[in-house]
Tab-separated table of C-alpha atoms in Angstrom:
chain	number	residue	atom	x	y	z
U	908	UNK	CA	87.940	91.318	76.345
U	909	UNK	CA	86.391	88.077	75.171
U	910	UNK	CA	86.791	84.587	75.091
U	911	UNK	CA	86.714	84.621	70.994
U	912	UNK	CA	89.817	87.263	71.241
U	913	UNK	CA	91.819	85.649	73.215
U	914	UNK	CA	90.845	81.918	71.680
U	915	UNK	CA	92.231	83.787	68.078
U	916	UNK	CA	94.848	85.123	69.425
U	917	UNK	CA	96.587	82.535	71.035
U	918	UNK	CA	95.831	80.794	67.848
U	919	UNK	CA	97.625	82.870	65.805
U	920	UNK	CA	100.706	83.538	68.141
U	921	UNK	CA	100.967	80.022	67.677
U	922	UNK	CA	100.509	80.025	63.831
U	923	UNK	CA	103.013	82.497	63.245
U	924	UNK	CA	105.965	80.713	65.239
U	925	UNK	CA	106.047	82.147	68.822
U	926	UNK	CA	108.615	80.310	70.866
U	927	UNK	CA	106.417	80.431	74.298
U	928	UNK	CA	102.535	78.551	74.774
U	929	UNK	CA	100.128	81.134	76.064
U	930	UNK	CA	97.020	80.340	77.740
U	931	UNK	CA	93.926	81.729	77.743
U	932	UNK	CA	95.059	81.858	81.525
U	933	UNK	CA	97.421	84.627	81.532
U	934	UNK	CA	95.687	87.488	80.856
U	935	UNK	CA	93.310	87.240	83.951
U	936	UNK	CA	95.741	89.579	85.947
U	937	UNK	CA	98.373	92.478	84.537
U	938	UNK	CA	101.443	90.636	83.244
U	939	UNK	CA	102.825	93.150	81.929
U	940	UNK	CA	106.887	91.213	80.819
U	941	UNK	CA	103.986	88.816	78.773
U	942	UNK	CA	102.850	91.715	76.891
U	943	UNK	CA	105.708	93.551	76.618
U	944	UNK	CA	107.749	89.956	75.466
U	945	UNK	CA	105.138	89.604	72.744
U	946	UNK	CA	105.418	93.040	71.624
U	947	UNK	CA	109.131	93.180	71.184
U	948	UNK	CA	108.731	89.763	69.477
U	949	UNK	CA	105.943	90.666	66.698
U	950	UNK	CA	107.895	94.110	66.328
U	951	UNK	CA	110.926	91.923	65.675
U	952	UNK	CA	108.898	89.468	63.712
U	953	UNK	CA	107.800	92.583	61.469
U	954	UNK	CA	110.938	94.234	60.540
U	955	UNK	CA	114.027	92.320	61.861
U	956	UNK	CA	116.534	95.421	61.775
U	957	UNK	CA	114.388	97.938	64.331
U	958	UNK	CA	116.558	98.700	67.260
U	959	UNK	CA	114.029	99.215	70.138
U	960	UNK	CA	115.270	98.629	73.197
U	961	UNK	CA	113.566	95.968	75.226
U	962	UNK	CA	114.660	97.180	78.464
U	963	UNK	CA	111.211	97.128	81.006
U	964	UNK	CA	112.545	97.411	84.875
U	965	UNK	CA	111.746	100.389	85.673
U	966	UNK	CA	107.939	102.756	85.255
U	967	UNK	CA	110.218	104.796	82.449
U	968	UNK	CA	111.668	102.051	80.523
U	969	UNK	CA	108.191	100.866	80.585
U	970	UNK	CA	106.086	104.093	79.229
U	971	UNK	CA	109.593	104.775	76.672
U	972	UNK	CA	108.772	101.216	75.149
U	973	UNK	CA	105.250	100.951	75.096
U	974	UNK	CA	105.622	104.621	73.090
U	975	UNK	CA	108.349	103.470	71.110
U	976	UNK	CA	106.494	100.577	69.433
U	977	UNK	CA	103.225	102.493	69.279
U	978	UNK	CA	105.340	104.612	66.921
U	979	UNK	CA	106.941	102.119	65.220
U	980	UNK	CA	103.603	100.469	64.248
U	981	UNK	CA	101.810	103.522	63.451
U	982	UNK	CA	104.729	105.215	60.958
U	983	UNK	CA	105.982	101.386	59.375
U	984	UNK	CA	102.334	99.490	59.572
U	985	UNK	CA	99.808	102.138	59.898
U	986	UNK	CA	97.997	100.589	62.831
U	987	UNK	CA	97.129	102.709	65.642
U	988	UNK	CA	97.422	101.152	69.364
U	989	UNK	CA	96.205	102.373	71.897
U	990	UNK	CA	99.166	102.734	74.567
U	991	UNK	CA	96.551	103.002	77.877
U	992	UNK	CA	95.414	99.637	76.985
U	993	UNK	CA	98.585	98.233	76.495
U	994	UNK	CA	100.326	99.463	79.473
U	995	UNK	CA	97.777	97.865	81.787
U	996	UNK	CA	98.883	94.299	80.584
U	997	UNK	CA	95.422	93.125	81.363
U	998	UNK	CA	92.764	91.309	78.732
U	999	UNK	CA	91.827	94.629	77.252
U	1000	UNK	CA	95.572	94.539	75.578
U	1001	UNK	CA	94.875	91.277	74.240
U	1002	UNK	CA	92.534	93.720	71.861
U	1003	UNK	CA	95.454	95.930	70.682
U	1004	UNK	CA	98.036	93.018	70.809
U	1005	UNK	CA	95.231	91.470	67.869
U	1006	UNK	CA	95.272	94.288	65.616
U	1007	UNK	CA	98.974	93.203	64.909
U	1008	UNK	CA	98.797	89.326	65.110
U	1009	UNK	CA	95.792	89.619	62.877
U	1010	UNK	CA	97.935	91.990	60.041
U	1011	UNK	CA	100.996	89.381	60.104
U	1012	UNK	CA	98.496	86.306	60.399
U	1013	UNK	CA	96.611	87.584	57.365
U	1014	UNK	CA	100.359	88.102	55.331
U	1015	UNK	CA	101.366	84.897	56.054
U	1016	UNK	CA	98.648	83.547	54.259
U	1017	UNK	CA	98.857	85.640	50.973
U	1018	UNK	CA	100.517	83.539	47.815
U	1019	UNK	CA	104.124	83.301	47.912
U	1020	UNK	CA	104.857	83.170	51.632
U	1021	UNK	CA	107.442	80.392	51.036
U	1022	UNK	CA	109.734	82.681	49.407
U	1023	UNK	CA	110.177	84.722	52.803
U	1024	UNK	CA	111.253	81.254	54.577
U	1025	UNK	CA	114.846	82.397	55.067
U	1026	UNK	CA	115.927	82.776	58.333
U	1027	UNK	CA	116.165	86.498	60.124
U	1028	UNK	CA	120.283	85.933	60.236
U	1029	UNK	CA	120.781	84.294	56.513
U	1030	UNK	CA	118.415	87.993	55.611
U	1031	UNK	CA	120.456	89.996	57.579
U	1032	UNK	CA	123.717	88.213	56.030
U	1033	UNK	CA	122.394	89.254	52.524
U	1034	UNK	CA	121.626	92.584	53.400
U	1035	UNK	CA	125.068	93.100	55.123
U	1036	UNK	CA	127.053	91.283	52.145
U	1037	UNK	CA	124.570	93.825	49.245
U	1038	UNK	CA	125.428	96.773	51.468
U	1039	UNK	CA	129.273	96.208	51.118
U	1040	UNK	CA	129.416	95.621	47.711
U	1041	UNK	CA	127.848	98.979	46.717
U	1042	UNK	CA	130.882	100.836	47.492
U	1043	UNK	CA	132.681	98.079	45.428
U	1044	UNK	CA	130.107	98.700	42.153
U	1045	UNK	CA	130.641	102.905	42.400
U	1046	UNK	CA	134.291	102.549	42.442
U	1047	UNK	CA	134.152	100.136	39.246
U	1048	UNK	CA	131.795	102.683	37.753
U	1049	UNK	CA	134.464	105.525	38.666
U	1050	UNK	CA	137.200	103.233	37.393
U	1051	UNK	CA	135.114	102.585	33.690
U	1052	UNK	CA	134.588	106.256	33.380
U	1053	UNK	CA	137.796	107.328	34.042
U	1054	UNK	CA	139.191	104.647	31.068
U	1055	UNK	CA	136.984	105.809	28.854
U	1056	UNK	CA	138.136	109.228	29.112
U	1057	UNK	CA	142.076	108.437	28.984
U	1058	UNK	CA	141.464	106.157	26.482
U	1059	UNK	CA	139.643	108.978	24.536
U	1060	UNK	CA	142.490	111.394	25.252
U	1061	UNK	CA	145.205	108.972	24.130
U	1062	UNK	CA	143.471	109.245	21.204
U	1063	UNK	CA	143.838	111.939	20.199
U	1064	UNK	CA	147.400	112.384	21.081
U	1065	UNK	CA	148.567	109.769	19.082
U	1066	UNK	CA	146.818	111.130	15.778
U	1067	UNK	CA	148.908	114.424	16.110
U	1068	UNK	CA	151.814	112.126	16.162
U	1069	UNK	CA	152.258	112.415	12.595
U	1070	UNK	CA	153.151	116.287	13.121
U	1071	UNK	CA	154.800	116.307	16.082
U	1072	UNK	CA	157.566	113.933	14.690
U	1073	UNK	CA	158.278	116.773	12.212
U	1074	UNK	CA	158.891	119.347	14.651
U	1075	UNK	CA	161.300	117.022	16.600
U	1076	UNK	CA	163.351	115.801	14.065
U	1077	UNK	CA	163.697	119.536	13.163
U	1078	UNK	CA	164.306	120.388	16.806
U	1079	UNK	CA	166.858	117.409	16.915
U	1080	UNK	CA	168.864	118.256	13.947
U	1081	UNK	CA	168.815	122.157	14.145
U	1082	UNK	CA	171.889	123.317	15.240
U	1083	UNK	CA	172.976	124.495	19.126
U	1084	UNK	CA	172.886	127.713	19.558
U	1085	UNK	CA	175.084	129.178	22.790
U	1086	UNK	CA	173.333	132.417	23.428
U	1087	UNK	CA	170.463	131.143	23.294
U	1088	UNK	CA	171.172	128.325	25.590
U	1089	UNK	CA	172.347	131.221	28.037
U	1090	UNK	CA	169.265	132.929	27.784
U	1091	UNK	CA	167.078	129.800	28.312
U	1092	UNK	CA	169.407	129.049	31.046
U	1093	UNK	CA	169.059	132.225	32.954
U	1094	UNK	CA	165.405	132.410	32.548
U	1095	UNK	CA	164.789	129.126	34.307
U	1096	UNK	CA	167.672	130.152	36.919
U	1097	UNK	CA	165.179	133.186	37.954
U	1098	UNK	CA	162.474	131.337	37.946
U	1099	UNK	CA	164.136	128.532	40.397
U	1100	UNK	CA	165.027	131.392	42.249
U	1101	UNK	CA	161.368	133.035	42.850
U	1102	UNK	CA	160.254	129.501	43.792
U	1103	UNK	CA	163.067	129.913	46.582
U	1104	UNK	CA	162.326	132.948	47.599
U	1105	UNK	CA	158.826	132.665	47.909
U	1106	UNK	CA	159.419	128.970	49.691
U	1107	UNK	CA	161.624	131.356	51.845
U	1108	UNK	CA	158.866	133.873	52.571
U	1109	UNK	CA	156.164	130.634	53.408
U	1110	UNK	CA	158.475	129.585	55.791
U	1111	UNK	CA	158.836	133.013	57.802
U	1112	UNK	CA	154.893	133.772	57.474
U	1113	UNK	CA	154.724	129.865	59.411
U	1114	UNK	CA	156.909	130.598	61.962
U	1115	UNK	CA	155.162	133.827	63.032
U	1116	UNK	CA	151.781	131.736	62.715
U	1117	UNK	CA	152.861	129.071	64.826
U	1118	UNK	CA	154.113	131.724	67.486
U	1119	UNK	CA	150.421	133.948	67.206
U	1120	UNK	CA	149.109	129.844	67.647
U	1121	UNK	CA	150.934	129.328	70.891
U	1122	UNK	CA	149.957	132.517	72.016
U	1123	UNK	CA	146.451	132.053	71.382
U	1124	UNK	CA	146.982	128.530	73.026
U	1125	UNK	CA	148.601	129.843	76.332
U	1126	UNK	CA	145.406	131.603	76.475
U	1127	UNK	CA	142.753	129.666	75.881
U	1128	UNK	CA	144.658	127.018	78.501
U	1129	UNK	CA	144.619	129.913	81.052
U	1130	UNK	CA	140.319	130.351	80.237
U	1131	UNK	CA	140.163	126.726	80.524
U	1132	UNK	CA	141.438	126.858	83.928
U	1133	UNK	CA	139.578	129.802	85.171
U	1134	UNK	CA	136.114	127.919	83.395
U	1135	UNK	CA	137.167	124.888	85.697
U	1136	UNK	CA	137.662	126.503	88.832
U	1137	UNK	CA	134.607	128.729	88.310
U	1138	UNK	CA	132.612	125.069	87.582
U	1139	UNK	CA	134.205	123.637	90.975
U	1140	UNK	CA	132.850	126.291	92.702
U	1141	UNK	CA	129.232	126.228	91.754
U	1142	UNK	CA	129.844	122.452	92.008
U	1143	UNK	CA	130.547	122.542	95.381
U	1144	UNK	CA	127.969	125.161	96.208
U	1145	UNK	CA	124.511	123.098	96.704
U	1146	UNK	CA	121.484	125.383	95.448
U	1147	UNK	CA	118.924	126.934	98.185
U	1148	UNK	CA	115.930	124.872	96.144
U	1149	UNK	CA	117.361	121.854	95.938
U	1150	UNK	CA	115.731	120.443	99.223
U	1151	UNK	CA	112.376	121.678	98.731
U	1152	UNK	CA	112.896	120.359	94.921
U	1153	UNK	CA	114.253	117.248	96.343
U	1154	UNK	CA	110.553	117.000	98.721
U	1155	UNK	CA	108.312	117.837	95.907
U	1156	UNK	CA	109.988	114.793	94.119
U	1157	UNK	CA	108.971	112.894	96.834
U	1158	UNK	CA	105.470	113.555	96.913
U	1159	UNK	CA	104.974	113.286	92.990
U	1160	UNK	CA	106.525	109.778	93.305
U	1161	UNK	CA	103.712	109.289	96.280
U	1162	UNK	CA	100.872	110.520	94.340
U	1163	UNK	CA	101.950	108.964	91.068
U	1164	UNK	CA	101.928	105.360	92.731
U	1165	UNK	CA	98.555	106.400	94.200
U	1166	UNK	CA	96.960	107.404	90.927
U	1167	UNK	CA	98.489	104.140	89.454
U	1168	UNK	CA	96.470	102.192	92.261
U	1169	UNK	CA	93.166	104.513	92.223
U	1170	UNK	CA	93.085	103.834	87.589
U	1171	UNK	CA	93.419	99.660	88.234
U	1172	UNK	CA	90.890	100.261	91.292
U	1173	UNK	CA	88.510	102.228	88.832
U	1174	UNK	CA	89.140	100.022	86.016
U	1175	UNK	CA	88.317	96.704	87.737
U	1176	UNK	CA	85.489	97.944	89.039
U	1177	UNK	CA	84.440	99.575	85.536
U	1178	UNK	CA	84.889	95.713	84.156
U	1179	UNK	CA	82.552	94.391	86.741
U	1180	UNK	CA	79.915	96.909	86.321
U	1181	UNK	CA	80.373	95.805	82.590
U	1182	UNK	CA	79.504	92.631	83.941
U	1183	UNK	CA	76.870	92.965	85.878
U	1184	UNK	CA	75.167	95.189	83.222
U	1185	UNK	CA	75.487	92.559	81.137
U	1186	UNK	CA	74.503	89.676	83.751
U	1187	UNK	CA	71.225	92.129	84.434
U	1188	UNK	CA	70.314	92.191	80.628
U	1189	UNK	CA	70.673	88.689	80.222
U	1190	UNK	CA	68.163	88.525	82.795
U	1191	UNK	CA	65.601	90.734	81.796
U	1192	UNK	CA	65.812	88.761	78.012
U	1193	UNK	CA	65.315	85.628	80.159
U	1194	UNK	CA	62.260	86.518	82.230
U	1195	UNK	CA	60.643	88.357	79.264
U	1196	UNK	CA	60.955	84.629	77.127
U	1197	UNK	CA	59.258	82.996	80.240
U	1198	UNK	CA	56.724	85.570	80.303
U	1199	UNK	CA	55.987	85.344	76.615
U	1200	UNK	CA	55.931	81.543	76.923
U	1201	UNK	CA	53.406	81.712	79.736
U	1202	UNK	CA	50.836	84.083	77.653
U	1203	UNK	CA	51.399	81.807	74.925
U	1204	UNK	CA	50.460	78.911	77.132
U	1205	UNK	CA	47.625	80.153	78.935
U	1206	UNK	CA	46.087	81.744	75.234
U	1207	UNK	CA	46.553	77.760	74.170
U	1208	UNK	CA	44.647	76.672	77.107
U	1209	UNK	CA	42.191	78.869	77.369
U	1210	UNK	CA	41.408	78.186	73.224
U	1211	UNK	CA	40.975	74.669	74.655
U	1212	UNK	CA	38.639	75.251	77.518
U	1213	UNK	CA	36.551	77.454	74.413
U	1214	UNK	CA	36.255	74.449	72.218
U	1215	UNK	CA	35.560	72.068	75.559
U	1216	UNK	CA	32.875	74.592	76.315
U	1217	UNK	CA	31.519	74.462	72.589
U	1218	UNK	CA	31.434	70.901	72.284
U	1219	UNK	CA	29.042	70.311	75.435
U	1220	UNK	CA	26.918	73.561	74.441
């Protein structure tokens, strides 16, 4: 972490719109509802419709969200965070939380920004009203096509008028005759008939259906019962590992809290050995500059003591 990060940064959160001021102040400790605020909110600020949930309480909702954006930012906007860094909620996030400032930052400040000045709810009211009028443009295409067609078909029916007005007249003023009548008539009596008959057999196959149903019913309500006795049973029945399962638990949670404490321990004192690395070069540069000054001083004096000496000579 550096001053210059976190001096852009806050510059930037501040250029793109973010409701809250953040100091330069914040970051000196692990705030980790800070980072995890500004996350959600450049996530949000990104693409408006993601549906990550914010939810940070407990150590899972934490690690769930921290991987769920990491993902989200690596698949939509092809930047890679690193998720160590961000979980600690320390000035070393302030790095990662850059990388996506710096990406929005930099679009805002392309050519035709203004156009994008509407509102996330008047964009989300667009999208919503498009969306429901697509159904409403297939069924008009539907509708057209289906025109077309009867119109197309109608058509052609009404050029074979012409002949078919023959053949009815003819029909019309052809005379009756009874035995044929009787024969037309008795053909579409036994055909009436078959339809009964067959409506008749339909009817008997659904009644033995709907009795092999019930059947099969009664006994899938009898395996239902047996399942749910059997499950109240083992439900009542507490297994033999459960309380050494229930210990282990126990002592994970214990040595999980104590390797959360020994990582901030070791990186703290990884930052100050940073530090004093740093502090110890800055040094060394310094005494080396006095050291060259001095040589160059005492080559300038002793010059002058040479020309004194040459002078009197």
């Amino acid at each position: 972490m550096s001053f210059r990060d976190l001096r852009d940064f806050t510059e930037m959160m501040r250029a793109l719109g973010y409701p809250r001021l953040i100091s330069m102040e914040n970051f000196h400790t692990p705030n980790f509802m800070l980072v995890s605020e500004v996350l959600f909110w450049l996530v949000k600020r990104y693409e408006p419709q993601t549906d990550i949930p914010p939810d940070v309480e407990t150590e899972q909702d934490r690690v769930f969200f921290i991987k769920a954006v990491a993902q989200f930012m690596a698949t939509k906007a092809h930047i890679k965070l690193n998720t160590k860094k961000l979980y600690q909620a320390d000035g070393y996030a302030v790095k990662e939380l850059l990388k996506i400032t710096s990406v929005l930052y930099d679009a805002m400040n392309t050519k035709g920004v203004e156009r994008m000045d509407l509102s996330e709810e008047d964009s989300s009211k667009f999208k919503f009203d498009l969306g429901s009028k697509i159904a409403d443009l297939k069924a008009a295409r539907q509708l057209a096509s289906e025109i077309t067609s009867k119109g197309a078909s109608m058509y052609d029916l009404l050029g074979k008028e012409v002949e078919l007005r023959e053949a009815r007249t003819e029909s019309i003023a052809r005379p009756l005759e009874i035995n044929e009548a009787e024969k037309v008539m008795k053909i579409a009596i036994n055909c009436v008939m078959e339809q009964v008959q067959k409506t008749k057999d339909m009817l008997n196959n659904v009644a033995l259906d709907e009795a092999n149903l019930e059947t099969k019913i009664e006994k899938r309500k009898l395996e239902l019962e047996r399942s749910q006795k059997r499950l109240q049973t083992l439900q009542s029945v507490r297994p033999a590992f459960m309380d050494e399962y229930e210990k282990i638990e126990e002592q994970l949670q214990k040595q999980y809290s104590t390797y959360l404490e020994k990582f901030r321990n070791l990186t703290y004192l990884e930052q100050l050995l940073d530090d004093h690395r740093r502090a110890e070069q800055e040094m060394f540069e310094e005494a080396a500059n006095m050291l060259r000054l001095m040589q160059n001083r005492l080559k300038e004096e002793e010059q002058l003591l040479l020309k004194g000496a040459s002078k009197w000579d």
